[in-house]
Short mmCIF file of C-alpha atoms in Angstrom, two decimals:
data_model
loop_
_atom_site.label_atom_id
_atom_site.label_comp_id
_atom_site.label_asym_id
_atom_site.label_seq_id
_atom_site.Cartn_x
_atom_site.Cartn_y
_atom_site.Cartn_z
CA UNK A 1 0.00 0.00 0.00
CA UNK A 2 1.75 2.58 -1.35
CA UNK A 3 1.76 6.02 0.88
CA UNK A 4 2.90 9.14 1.35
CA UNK A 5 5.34 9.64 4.48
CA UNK A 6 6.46 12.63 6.59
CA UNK A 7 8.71 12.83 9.46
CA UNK A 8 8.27 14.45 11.84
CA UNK A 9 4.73 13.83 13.16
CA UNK A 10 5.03 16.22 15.83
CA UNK A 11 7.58 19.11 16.53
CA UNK A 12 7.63 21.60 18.86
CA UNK A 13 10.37 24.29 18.89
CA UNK A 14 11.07 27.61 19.91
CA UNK A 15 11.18 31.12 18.37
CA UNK A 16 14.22 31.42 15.91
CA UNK A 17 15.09 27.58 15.91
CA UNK A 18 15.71 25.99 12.49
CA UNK A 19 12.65 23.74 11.90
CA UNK A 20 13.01 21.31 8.66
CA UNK A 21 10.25 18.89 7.74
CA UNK A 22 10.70 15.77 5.13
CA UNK A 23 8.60 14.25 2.47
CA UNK A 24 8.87 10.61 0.96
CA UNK A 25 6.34 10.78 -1.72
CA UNK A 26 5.07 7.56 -3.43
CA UNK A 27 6.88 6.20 -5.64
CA UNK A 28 6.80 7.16 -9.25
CA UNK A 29 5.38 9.89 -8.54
CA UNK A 30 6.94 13.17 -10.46
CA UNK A 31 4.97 15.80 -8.77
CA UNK A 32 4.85 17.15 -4.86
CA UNK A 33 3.19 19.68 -3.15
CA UNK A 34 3.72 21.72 -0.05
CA UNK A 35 0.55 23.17 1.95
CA UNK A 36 0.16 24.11 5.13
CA UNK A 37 -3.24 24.00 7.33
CA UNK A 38 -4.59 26.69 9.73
CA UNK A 39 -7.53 27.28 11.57
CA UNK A 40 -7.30 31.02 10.13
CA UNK A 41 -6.65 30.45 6.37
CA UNK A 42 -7.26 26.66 5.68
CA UNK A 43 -5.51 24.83 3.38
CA UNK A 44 -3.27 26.88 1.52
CA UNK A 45 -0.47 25.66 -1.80
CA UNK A 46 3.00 26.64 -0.18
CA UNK A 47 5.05 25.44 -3.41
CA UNK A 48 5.04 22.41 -5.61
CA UNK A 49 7.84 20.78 -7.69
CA UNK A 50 7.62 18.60 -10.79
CA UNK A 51 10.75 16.34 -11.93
CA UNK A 52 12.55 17.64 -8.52
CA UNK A 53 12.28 21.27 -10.11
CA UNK A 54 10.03 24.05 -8.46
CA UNK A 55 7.36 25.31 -10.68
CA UNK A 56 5.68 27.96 -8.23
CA UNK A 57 6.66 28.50 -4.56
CA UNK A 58 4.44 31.81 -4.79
CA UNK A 59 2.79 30.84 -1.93
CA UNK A 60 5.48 31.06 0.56
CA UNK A 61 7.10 33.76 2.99
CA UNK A 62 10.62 33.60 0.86
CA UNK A 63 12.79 35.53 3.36
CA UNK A 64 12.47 32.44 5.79
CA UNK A 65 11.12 29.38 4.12
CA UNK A 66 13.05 27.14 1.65
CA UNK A 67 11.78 23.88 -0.18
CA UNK A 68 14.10 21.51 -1.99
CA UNK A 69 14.16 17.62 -3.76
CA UNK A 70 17.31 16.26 -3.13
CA UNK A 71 16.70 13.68 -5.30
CA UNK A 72 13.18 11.94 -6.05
CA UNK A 73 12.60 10.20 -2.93
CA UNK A 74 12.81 13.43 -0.92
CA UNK A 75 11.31 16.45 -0.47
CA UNK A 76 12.06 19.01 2.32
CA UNK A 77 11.12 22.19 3.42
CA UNK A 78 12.61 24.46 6.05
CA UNK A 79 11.91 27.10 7.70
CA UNK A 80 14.80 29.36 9.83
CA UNK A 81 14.38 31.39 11.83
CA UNK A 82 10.91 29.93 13.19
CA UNK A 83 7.98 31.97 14.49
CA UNK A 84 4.87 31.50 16.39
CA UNK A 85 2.83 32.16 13.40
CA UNK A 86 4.46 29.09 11.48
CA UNK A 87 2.56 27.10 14.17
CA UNK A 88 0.20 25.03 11.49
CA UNK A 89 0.20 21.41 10.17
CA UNK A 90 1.64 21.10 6.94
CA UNK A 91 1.31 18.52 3.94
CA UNK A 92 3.23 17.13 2.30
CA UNK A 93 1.26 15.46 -1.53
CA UNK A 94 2.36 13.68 -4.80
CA UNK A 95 0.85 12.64 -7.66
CA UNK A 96 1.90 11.97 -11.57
CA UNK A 97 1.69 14.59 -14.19
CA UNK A 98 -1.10 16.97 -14.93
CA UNK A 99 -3.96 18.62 -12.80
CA UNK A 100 -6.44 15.68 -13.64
CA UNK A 101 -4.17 13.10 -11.58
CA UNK A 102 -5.07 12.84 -7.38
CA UNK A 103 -3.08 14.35 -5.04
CA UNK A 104 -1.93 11.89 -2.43
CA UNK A 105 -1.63 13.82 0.54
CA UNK A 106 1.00 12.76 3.64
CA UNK A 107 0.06 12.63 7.49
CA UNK A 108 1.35 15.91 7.99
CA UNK A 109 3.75 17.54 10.64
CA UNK A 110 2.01 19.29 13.26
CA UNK A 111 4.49 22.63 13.97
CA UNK A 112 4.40 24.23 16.87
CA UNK A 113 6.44 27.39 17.42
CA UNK A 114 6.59 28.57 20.83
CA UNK B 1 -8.44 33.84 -10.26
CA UNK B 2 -10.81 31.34 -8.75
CA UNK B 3 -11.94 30.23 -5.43
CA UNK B 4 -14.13 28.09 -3.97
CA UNK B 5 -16.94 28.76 -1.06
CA UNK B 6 -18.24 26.31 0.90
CA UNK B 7 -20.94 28.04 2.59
CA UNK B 8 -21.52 26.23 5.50
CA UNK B 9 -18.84 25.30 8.09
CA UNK B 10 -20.65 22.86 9.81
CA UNK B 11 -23.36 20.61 9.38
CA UNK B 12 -24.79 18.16 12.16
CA UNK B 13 -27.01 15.21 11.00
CA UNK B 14 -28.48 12.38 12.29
CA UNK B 15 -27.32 8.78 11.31
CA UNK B 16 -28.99 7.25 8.27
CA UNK B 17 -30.34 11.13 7.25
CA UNK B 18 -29.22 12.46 3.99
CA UNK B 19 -26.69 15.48 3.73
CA UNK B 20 -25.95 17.83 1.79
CA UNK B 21 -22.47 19.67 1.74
CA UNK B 22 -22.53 22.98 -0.55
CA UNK B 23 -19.67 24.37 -2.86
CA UNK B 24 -19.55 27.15 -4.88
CA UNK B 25 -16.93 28.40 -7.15
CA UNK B 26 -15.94 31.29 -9.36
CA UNK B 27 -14.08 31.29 -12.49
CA UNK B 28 -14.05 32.39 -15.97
CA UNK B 29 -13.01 29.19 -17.21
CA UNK B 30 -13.12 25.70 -17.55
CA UNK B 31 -12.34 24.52 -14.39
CA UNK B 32 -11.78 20.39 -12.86
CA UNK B 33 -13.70 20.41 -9.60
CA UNK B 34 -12.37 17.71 -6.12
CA UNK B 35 -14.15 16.74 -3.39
CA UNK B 36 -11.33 15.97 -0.53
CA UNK B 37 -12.09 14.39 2.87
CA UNK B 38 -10.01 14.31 5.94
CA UNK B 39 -10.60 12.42 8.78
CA UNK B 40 -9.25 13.24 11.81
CA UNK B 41 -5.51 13.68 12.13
CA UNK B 42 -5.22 12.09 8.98
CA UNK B 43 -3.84 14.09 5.04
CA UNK B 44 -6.52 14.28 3.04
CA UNK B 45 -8.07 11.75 0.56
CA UNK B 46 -10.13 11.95 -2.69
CA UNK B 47 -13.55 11.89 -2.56
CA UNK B 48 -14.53 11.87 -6.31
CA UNK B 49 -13.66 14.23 -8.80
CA UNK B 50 -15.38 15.83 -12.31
CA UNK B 51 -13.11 16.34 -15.26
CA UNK B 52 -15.64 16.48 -18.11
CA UNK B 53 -18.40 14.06 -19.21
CA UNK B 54 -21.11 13.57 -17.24
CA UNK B 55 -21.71 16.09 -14.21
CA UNK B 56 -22.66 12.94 -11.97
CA UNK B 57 -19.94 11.86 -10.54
CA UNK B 58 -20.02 9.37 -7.59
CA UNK B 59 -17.39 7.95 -5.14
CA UNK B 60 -17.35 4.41 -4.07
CA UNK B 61 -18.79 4.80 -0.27
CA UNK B 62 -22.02 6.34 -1.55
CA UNK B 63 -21.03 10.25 -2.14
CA UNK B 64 -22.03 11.82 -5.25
CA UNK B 65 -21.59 15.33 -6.44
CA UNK B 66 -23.01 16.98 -9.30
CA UNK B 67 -21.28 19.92 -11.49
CA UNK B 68 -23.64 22.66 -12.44
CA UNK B 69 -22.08 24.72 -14.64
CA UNK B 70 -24.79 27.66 -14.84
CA UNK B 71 -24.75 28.06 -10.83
CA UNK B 72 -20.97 27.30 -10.82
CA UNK B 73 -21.95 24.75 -8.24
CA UNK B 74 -20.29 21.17 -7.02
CA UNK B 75 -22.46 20.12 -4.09
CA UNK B 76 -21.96 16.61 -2.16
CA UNK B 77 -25.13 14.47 -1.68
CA UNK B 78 -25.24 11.26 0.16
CA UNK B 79 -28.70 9.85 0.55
CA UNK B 80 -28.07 8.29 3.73
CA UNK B 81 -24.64 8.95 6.03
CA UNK B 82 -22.93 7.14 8.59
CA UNK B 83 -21.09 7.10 11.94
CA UNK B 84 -17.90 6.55 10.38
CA UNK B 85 -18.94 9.25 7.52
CA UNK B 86 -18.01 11.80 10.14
CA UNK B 87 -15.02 14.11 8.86
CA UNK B 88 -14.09 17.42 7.20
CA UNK B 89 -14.65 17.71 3.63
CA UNK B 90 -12.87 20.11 1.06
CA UNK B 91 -14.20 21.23 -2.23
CA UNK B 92 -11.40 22.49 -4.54
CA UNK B 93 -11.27 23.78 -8.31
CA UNK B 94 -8.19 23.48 -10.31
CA UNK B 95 -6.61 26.90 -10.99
CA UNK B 96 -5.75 27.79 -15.01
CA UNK B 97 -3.57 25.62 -16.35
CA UNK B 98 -1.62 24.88 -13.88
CA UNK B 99 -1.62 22.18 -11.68
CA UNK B 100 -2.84 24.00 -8.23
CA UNK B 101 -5.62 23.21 -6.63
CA UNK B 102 -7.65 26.01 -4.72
CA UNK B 103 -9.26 24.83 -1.67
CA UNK B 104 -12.33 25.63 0.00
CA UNK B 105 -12.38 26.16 4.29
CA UNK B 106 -13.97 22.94 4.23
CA UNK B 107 -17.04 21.56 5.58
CA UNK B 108 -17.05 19.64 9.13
CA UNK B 109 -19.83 16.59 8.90
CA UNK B 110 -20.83 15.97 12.29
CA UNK B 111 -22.96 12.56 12.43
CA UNK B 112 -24.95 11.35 15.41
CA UNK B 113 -26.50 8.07 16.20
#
């Protein structure tokens, strides 16, 4: 049963710590997304890459948030220095080419910034 | 740009009652329209989806949604829910031609024995 991992579940850190979050998507798959989950603003696209290569990261604070693919098994994304208002669960998704395909979302990592 | 309303933040129904979950969109073009659904402390999972064809589209645990193009609408029906039907549920429309995905605030089914 393939699935879509993330590590870690849970963190909890303090304001200005380094906080990075990884993504295994499923295998095959040549597309991930980022999003991240609020009570304020829902779900919302962070960035999304497509054969390792970021195609729009429009949706995310640039001066302290960074996404990468290492290679095709892994997806990160990091966030330094850390704030309270980070404090959200975010996604990690794949799928295969095109808008049409599902997006297989991850468990999530529930960030708390204190 | 589009986006997606989903009037109605929570509903609460009774067990074996039908439902209703409403979505809304706006968009000046074609669009592909998702019905997610997250259970709790879970990523989110696909519902059903329409891409074209026919604008009944069901899912395989009894959901159906129905694309109406003139009232920009994609509500979920099911004609009779369950315990275990109880969950959050996101209505999103694809954005251009691109492959994002615009969410609605989602929908929290609340079902009672």
């Amino acid at each position: 049963d393939a699935r879509v991992t993330q590590t870690p579940r849970d963190k909890v850190t303090e304001m200005g710590q380094e906080v990075t979050m990884r993504c295994q998507p499923i295998l095959g798959h040549n597309t991930v997304f980022w999003y991240r989950q609020t009570m304020m603003q829902g779900l919302e696209l962070l960035a999304y890459f497509r054969n390792r290569a970021p195609l729009d990261d429009s949706g995310m604070p640039k001066d302290r948030f960074s996404a990468e693919m290492p290679d095709a098994t892994l997806a990160t994304l990091k966030i330094q220095p850390s704030e309270p208002r980070d404090s959200a669960v975010y996604f990690c998704a794949s799928g295969l080419d095109g808008i049409t395909d599902t997006q297989y979302f991850g468990p999530g990592t529930r960030l708390t910034v204190l | 740009a589009q986006s997606v309303t989903q009037l109605d933040s929570q509903v609460p129904v009774f067990e074996e009652a039908p439902v209703e979950l409403r979505c809304n969109y706006s968009s000046s073009v074609s669009v592909y329209l998702f019905w997610y659904v997250q259970y709790p402390n879970q990523g989110l999972q696909l519902l059903l989806k329409y891409l074209s064809g026919s604008t009944l589209v069901e899912s395989i645990n009894g959901f159906e949604a129905e694309f109406n193009k003139s009232q920009t609408s994609f509500h979920l029906r099911k004609p009779s829910v369950h315990i275990s039907d109880t969950a959050e549920y996101f209505c999103a429309v694809s954005e251009g031609n691109t492959d994002k995905l615009i969410f609605g605030t989602g929908t929290r089914l609340q079902v009672f024995p």
